[in-house]
XYZ file of C-alpha atoms in Angstrom:
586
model
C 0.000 0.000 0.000
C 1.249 3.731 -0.892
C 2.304 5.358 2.417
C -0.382 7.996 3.354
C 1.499 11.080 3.922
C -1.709 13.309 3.586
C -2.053 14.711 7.001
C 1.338 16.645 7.833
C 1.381 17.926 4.224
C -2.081 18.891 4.653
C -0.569 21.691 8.024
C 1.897 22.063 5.613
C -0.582 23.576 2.446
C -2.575 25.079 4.774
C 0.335 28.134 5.144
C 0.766 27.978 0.943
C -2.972 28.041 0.316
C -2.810 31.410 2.518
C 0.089 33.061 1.151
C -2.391 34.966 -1.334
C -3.890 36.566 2.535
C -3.320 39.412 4.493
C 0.451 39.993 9.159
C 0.844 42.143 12.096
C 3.274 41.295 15.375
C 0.415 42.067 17.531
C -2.212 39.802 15.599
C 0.623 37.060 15.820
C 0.541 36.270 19.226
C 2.731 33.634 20.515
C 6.812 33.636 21.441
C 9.158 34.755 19.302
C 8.944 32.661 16.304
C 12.996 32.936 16.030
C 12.838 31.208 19.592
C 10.590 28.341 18.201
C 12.876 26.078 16.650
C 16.668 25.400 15.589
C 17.746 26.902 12.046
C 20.440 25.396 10.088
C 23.540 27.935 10.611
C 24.194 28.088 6.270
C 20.612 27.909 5.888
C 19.748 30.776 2.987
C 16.732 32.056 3.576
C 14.731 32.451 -0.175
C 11.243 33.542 1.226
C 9.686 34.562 3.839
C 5.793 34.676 4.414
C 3.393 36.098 7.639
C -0.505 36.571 7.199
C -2.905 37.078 9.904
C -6.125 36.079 10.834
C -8.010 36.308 7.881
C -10.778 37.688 9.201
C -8.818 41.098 9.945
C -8.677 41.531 5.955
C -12.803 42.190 6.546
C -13.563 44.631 9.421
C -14.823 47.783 7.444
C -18.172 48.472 7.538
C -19.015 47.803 3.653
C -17.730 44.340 4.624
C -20.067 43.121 7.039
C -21.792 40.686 4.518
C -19.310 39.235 3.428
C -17.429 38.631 6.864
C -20.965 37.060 7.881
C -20.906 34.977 4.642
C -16.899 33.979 5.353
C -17.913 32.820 8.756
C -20.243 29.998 7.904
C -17.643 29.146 4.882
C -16.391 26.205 7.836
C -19.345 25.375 8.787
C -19.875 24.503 4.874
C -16.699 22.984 4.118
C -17.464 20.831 7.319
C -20.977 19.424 5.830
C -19.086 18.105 2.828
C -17.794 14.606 4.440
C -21.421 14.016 5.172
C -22.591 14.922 1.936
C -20.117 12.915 0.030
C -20.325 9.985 2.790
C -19.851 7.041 0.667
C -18.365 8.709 -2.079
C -14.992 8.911 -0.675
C -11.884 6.585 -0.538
C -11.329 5.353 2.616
C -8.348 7.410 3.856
C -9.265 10.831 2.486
C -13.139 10.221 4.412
C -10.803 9.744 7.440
C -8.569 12.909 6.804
C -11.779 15.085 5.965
C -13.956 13.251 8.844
C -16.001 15.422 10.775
C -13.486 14.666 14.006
C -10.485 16.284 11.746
C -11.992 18.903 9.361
C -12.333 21.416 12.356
C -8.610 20.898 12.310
C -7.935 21.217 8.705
C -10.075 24.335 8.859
C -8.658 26.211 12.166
C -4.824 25.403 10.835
C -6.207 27.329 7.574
C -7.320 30.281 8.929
C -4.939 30.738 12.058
C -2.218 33.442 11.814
C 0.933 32.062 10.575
C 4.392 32.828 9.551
C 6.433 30.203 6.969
C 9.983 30.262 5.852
C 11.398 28.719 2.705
C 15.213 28.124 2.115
C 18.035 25.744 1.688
C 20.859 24.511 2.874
C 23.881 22.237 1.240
C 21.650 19.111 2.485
C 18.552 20.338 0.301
C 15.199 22.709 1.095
C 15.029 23.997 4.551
C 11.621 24.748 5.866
C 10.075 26.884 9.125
C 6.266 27.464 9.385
C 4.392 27.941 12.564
C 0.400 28.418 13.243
C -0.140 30.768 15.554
C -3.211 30.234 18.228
C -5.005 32.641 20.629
C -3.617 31.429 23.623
C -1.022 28.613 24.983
C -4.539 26.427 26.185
C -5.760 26.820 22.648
C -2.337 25.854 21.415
C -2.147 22.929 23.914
C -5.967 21.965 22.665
C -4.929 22.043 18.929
C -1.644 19.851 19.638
C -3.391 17.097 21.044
C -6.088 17.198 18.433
C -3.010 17.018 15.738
C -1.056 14.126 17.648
C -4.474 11.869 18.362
C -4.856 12.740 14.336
C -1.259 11.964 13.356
C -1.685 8.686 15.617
C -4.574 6.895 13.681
C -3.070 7.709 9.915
C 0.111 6.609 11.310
C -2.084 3.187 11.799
C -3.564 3.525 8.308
C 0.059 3.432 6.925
C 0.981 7.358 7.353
C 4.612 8.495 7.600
C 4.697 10.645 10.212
C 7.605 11.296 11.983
C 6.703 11.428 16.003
C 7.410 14.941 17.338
C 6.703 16.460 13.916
C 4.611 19.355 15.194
C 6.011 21.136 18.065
C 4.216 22.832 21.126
C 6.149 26.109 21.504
C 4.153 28.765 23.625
C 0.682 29.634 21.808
C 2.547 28.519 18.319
C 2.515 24.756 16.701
C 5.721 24.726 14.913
C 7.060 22.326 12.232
C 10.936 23.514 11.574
C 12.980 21.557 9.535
C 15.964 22.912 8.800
C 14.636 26.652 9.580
C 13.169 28.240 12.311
C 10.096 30.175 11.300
C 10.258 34.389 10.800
C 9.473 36.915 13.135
C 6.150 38.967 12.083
C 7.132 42.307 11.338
C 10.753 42.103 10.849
C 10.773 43.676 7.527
C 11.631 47.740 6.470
C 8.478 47.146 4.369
C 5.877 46.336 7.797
C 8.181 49.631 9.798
C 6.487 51.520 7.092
C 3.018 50.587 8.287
C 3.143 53.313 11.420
C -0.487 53.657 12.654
C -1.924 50.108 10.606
C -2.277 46.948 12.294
C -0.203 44.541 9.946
C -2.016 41.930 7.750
C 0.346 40.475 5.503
C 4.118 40.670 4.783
C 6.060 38.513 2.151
C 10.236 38.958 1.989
C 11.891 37.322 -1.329
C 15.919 37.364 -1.290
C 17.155 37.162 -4.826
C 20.639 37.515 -3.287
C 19.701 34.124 -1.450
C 18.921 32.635 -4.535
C 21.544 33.684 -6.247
C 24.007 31.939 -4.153
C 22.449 28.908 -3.627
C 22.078 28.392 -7.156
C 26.084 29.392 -7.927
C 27.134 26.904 -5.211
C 25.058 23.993 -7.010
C 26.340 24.978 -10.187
C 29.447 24.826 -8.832
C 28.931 20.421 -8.581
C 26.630 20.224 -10.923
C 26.097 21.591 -14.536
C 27.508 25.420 -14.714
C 26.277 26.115 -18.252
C 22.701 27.228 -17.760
C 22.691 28.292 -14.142
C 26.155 30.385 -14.852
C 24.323 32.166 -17.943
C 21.250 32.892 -15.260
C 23.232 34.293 -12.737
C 25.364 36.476 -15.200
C 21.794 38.053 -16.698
C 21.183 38.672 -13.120
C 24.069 40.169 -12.250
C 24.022 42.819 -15.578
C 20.771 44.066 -14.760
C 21.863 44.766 -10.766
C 20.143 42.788 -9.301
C 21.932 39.674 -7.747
C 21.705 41.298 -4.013
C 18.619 42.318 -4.281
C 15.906 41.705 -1.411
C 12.112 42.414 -2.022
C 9.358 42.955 0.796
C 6.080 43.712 0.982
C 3.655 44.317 3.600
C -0.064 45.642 3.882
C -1.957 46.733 6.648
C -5.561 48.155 7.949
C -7.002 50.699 10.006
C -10.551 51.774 10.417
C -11.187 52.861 6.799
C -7.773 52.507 4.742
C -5.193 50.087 3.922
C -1.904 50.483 2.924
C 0.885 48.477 1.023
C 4.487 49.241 1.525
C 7.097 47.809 -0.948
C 10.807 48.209 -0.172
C 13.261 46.683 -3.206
C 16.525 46.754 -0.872
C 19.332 47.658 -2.611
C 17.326 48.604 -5.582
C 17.782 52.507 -5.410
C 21.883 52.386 -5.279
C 21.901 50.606 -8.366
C 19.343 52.459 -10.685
C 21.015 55.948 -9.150
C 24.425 54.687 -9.969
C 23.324 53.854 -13.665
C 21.992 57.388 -13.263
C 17.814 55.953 -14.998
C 16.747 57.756 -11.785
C 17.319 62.046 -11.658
C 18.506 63.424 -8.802
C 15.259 66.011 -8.822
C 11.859 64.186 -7.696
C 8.345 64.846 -8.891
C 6.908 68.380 -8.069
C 3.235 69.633 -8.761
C 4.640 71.212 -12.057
C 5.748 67.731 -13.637
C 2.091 66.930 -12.894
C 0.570 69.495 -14.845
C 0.257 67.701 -18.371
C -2.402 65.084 -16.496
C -5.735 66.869 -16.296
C -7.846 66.652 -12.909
C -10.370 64.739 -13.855
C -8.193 61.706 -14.186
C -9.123 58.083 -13.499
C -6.206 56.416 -13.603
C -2.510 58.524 -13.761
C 1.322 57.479 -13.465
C 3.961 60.076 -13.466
C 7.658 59.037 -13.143
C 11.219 60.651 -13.154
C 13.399 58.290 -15.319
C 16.239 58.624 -17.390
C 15.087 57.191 -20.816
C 18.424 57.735 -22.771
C 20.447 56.242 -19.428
C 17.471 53.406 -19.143
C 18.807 52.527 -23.191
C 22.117 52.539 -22.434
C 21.520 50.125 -19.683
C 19.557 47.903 -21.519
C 21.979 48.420 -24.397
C 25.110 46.939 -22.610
C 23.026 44.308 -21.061
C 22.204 43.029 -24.904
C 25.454 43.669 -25.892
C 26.608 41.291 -23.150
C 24.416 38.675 -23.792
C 25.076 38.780 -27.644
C 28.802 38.301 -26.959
C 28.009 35.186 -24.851
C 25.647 33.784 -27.370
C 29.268 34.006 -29.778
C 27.266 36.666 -31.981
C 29.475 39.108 -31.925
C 31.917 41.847 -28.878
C 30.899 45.418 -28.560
C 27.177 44.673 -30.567
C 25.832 48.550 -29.967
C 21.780 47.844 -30.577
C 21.816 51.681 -31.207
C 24.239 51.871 -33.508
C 22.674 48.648 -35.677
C 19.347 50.506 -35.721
C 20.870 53.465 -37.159
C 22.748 51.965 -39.214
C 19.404 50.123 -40.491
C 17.321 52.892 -40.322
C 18.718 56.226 -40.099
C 16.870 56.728 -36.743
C 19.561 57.583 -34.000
C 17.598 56.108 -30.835
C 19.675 57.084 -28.183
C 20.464 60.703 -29.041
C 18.163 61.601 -32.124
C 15.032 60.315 -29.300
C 16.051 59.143 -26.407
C 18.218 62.231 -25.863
C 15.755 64.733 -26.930
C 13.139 63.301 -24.080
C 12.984 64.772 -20.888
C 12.965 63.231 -17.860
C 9.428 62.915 -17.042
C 7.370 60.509 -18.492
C 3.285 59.384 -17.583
C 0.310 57.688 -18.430
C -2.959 58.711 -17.946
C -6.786 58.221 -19.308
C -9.227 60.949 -17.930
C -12.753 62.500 -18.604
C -10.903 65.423 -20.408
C -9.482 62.898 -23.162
C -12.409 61.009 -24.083
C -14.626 60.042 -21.007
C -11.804 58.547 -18.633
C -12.166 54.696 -20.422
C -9.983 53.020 -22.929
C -10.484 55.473 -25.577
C -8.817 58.384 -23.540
C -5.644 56.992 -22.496
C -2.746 59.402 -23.140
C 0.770 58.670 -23.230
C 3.061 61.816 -22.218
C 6.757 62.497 -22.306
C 8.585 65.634 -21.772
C 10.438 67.375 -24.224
C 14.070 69.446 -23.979
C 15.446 69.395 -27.517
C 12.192 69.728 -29.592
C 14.047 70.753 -32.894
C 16.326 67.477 -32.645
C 12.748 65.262 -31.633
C 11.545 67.003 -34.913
C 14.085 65.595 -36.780
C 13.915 62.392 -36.038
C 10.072 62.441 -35.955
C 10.244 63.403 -39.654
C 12.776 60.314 -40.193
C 10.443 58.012 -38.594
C 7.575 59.066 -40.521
C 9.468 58.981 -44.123
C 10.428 55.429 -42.700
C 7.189 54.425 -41.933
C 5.662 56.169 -45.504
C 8.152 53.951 -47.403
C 6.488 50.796 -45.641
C 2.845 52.214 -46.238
C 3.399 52.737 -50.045
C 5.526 49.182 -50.091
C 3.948 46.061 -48.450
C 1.333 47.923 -46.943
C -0.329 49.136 -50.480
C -1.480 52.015 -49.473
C -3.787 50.130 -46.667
C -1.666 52.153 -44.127
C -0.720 55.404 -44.060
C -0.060 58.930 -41.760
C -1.484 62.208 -42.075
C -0.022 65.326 -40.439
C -2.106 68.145 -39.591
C -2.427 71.554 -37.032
C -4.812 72.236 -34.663
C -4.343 75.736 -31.954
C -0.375 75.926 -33.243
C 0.404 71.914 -32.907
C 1.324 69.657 -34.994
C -0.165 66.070 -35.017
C 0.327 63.383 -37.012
C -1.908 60.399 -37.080
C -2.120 56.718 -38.533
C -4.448 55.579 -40.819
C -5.594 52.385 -42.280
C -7.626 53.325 -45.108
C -10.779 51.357 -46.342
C -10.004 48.987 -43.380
C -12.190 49.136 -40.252
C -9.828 49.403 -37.806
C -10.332 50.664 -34.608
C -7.174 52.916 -34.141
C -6.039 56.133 -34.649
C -2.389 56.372 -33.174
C -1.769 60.367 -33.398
C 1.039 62.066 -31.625
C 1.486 65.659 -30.714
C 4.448 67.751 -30.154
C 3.909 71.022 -28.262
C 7.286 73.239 -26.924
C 7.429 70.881 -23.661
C 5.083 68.269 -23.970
C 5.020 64.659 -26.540
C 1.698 63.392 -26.460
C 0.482 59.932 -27.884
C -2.852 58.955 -28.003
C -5.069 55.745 -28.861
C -6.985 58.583 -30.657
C -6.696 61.744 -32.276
C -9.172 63.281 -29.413
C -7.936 61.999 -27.527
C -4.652 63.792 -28.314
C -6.422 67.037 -28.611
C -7.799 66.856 -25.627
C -4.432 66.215 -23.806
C -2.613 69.363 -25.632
C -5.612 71.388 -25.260
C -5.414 70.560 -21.906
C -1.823 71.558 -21.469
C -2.171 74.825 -23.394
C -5.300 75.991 -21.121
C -3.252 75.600 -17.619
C -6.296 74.283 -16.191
C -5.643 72.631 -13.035
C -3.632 69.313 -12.796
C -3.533 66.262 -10.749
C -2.014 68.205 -8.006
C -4.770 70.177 -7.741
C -6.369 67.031 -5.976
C -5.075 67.073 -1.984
C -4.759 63.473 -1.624
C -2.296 63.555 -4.759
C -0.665 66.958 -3.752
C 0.143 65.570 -0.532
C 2.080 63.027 -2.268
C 4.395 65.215 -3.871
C 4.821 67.521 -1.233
C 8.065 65.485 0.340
C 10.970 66.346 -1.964
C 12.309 63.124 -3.924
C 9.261 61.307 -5.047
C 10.430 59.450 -8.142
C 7.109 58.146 -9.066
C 2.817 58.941 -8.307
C 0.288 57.325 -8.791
C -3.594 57.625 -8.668
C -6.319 55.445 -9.238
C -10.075 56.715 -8.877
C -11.325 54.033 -6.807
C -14.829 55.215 -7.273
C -15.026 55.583 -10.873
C -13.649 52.095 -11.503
C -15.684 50.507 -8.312
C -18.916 51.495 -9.992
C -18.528 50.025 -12.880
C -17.274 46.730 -11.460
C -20.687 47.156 -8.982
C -22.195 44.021 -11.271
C -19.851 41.962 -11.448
C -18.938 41.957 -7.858
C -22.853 41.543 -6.599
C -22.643 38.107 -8.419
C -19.408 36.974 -7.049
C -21.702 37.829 -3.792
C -24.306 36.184 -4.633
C -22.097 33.265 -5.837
C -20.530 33.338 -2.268
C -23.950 33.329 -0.225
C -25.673 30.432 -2.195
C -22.253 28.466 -1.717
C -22.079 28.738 2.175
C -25.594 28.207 2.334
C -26.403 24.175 2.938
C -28.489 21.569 1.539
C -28.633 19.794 5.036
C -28.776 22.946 7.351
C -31.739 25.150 6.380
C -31.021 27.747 9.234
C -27.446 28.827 7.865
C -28.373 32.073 5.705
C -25.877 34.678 5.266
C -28.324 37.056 4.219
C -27.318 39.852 1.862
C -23.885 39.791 1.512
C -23.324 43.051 -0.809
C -24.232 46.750 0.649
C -26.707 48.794 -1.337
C -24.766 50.783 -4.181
C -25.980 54.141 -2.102
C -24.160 52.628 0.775
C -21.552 51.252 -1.387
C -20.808 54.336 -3.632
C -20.615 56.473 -0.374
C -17.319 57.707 0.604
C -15.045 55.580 -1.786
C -11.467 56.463 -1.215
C -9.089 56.953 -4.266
C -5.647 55.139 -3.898
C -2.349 56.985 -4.204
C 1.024 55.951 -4.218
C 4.151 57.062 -4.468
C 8.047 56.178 -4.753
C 11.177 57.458 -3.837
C 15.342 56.467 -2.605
C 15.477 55.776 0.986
C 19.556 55.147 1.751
C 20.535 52.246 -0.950
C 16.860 51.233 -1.373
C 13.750 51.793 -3.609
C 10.723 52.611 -1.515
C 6.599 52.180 -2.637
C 3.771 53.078 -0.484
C -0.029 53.040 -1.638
C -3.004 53.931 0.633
C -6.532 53.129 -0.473
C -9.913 52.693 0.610
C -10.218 49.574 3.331
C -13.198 48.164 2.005
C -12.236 44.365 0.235
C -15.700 44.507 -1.803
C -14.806 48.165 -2.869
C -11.258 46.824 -3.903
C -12.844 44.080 -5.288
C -15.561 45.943 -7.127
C -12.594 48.497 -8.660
C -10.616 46.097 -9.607
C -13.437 44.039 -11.920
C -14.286 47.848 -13.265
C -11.078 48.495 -14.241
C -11.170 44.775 -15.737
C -13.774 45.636 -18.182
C -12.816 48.793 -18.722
C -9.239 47.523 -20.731
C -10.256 44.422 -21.198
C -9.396 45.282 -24.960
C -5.607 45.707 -24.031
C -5.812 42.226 -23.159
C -8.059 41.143 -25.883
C -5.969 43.344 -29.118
C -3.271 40.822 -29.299
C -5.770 38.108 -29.677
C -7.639 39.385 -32.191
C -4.945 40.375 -34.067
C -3.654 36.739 -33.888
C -7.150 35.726 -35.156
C -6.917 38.294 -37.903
C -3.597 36.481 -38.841
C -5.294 33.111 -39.155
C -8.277 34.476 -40.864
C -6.018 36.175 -43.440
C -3.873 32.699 -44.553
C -7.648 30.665 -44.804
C -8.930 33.219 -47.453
C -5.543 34.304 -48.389
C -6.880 37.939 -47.976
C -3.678 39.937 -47.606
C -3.787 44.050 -46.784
């Protein structure tokens, strides 16, 4: 018979199924974690994981249906065994039984904290459940040793001792002693939120672990990994996030350690952050907006060298300059000719202003410092491009410039084809624009010509570019999208209700689980982020509205909103195929 290992990998899953959840040291309780159980001394620690109690992701007000709904979810998953009695093998109607599923269940939705590494013996692994108390603790142990006892009689390999008692923690450590909640920079930067969820993931770890095996084993692959690792700056770096809750927001920090030395050093970030003025081109009215300081000409030459290194490896060729090729080819000189002639402030934005704030009105805007050298190479492009249009094209593609209020815009066209594009850009003295349509592009430089107010002139966004520094905003209308994804989300609701409801328990009924859209609507808090260098690293924060159905509701709006950017390359695909059938060629 197969030895039944099903139990201890179940505890186990239980901490990877959650990983997706919301961590905070106080809604950990328990000892130390670090005190719970030996670690390996050359143990590398690869990732490290906390959540909490996943009913803390629920607490606002909007959420009370659905954290009624979540709390019968148990009782539901504990009426299948009965339901399926019969149906089951043997051994998995024993692990599922109605004596173990309220274990299965509490080990799922305890607070935990897992570590994943490795060691020169293999993986190394830390996780510990947290509990309420040390008498819960004590009550859940013996429930998981009487459980480990009669699968070790079915067959089960289960070592004894497995699961440790530490405190108010059960703690499996093998090799690594689970982390600490709230050890990161990342959870520091949650002052004032109680901590829900924090993940750490040390490329630097990996890095090394993976050069010592290639080291015994095969060096070709792994050694070509690394390198590409290495080029792009990377090979120390650590990632972290963490999110947290108060009584109507939640925040997410991200801290890329080491991150911010490098990309200064290779000089993609400015030394000047974001002020109100670099937000300017981005009307008010916004519904979605990014703004960021980056080098674009440094970013290429980055890029560039990493190519160039890469090509040499591959035996293609020493000192490949991808600029110089294209130039070469072309006539277009990317680095200087473009590149060079772009500022250092570059966004994205779609808004009411530019075509009713959906797909149709996103805007694309760089800024400008050498506009007669852009002009240049804008009128290379184009006689590049015209050459194409009059050559395989036949005509079915071409560009037409025009003026409109002293700016020049040049759009493509696919004539006596139906499609639904028209790419225009428009160069004012400061300001590229490029637009899905052309106005969409009007609307963006008649924006910038009226000095009407800007992004800034909305507090929540103002605020974030009031510290000197920021290298990156951005804004999302929560409400705007939320609405939209109002639909959607009252089925997923109503999807969630009928499924905790049972067919053996009349008296469970969640009731309604999603608010009015009066109560809904009201109050909807936009999220904001923004970036910036701390010391050596690269620094995120974003603060939104607390409300999971609200998040959930914008983020199925915003869905179906650009569900065509997902859909275009699809289509065209399916244009590709439908073209070879008929052999209809344009």
């Amino acid at each position: 018979m197969r030895p039944l290992i099903f139990p201890l990998a179940a505890l186990l899953l239980s901490a990877s199924v959650a990983l997706g959840a919301p961590q905070d040291p106080a809604a950990v309780p328990g000892d130390p974690p670090s005190s719970l159980g030996p670690a390996t001394d050359d143990a590398r620690v690869f990732v490290d994981v906390s959540i909490s109690d996943a009913s803390r992701w629920i607490e606002h007000p909007k959420d009370a249906g659905l954290a009624r709904a979540m709390e019968m979810l148990p009782a539901r998953l504990a009426d299948l065994p009965v339901e399926l009695e019969g149906e089951m093998p043997p051994q998995l109607a024993l692990a599922f039984g109605p004596a173990v599923m309220p274990i299965w269940l509490r080990l799922l939705e305890a607070p935990k904290s897992l570590r994943f590494g490795g060691t020169h013996l293999g993986p190394a692994l830390g996780l510990a459940v947290h509990e309420t108390d040390e008498e819960a603790a004590a009550r859940m142990h013996e429930k998981l040793v009487l459980a480990a006892g009669v699968m070790r009689a079915m067959g089960a390999e289960i070592p004894e001792g497995s699961v440790q008692l530490r405190g108010r923690s059960l703690v499996v450590a093998a090799g690594a002693a689970p982390p600490t909640p709230g050890s990161t920079a990342a959870a520091r930067l949650l002052e004032g939120y109680e901590l829900t969820e924090e993940v750490m993931a040390d490329v630097g770890a990996f890095v090394d672990f993976f050069r010592d095996i290639s080291a015994e084993h095969d060096p070709g692959e792994v050694s070509a990994i690394i390198e590409v690792v290495e080029r792009l700056g990377i090979a120390d770096l650590r990632l972290e996030i963490a999110a947290g809750m108060n009584e109507d927001r939640r925040r997410t920090a991200v801290v890329a350690a080491g991150l911010g030395k490098t990309l200064r050093a290779s000089g993609v970030l400015p030394a000047d952050g974001l002020t109100a003025a670099h937000l300017a081109p981005v009307p008010a009215d916004a519904t979605y907006a990014s703004v960021e300081r980056v080098n674009l000409a440094a970013a290429f030459d980055a890029l560039n060298g990493l190519a160039s290194a890469m090509l040499e490896q591959q035996g293609v060729g020493s000192g490949i300059d991808l600029g110089d090729m294209v130039k070469g080819t072309t006539g277009i000189d990317v680095r200087d000719g473009l590149l060079g002639a772009l500022g250092e402030t570059v966004g994205l934005y779609v808004s009411d202003t530019t075509g009713g704030g959906g797909l149709a009105s996103m805007v694309v805007f760089m800024e400008v410092v050498d506009g007669d050298g852009l002009a240049d190479t804008k009128e290379t492009i184009e006689e590049l491009l015209n050459a194409l249009a009059m050559g395989p094209a036949r005509g079915y593609v071409s560009f037409r410039t025009w003026e409109d209020a002293d700016v020049e815009y040049t759009t493509l066209m696919f004539p006596g084809v139906p499609v639904p594009l028209g790419l225009t850009v428009a160069m004012g003295e400061r300001w590229l624009v490029i637009a899905s349509t052309p106005t969409a592009a009007r609307g963006a430089m008649h924006h910038i010509q009226s000095g009407r107010p800007g992004l800034a002139s909305r507090p929540e966004v103002a605020a974030a570019v009031a510290t000197e520094g920021r290298t990156g905003v951005a804004f999302l209308d929560a409400a705007y999208y939320a609405r939209i994804g109002y639909g959607p989300t009252s089925l997923m609701m109503s999807a969630l209700a009928n499924a905790v409801r049972s067919p053996i328990d009349a008296v469970r009924e969640p009731g309604p689980v999603m608010p009015t859209f009066a109560k809904f609507r009201d109050g909807i808090l936009p999220s904001v982020g923004y970036a910036e260098i701390r010391g050596d690293d690269l620094v995120s924060v974003t603060e939104g509205d607390g409300s999971m159905i609200v998040g959930l509701a914008a983020a199925a709006g915003f869905v179906q909103e650009y569900a065509a950017l997902f859909a275009a390359p699809l289509a065209a695909i399916g244009a590709e195929e439908i073209s070879r059938e008929f052999g209809f060629r344009f």
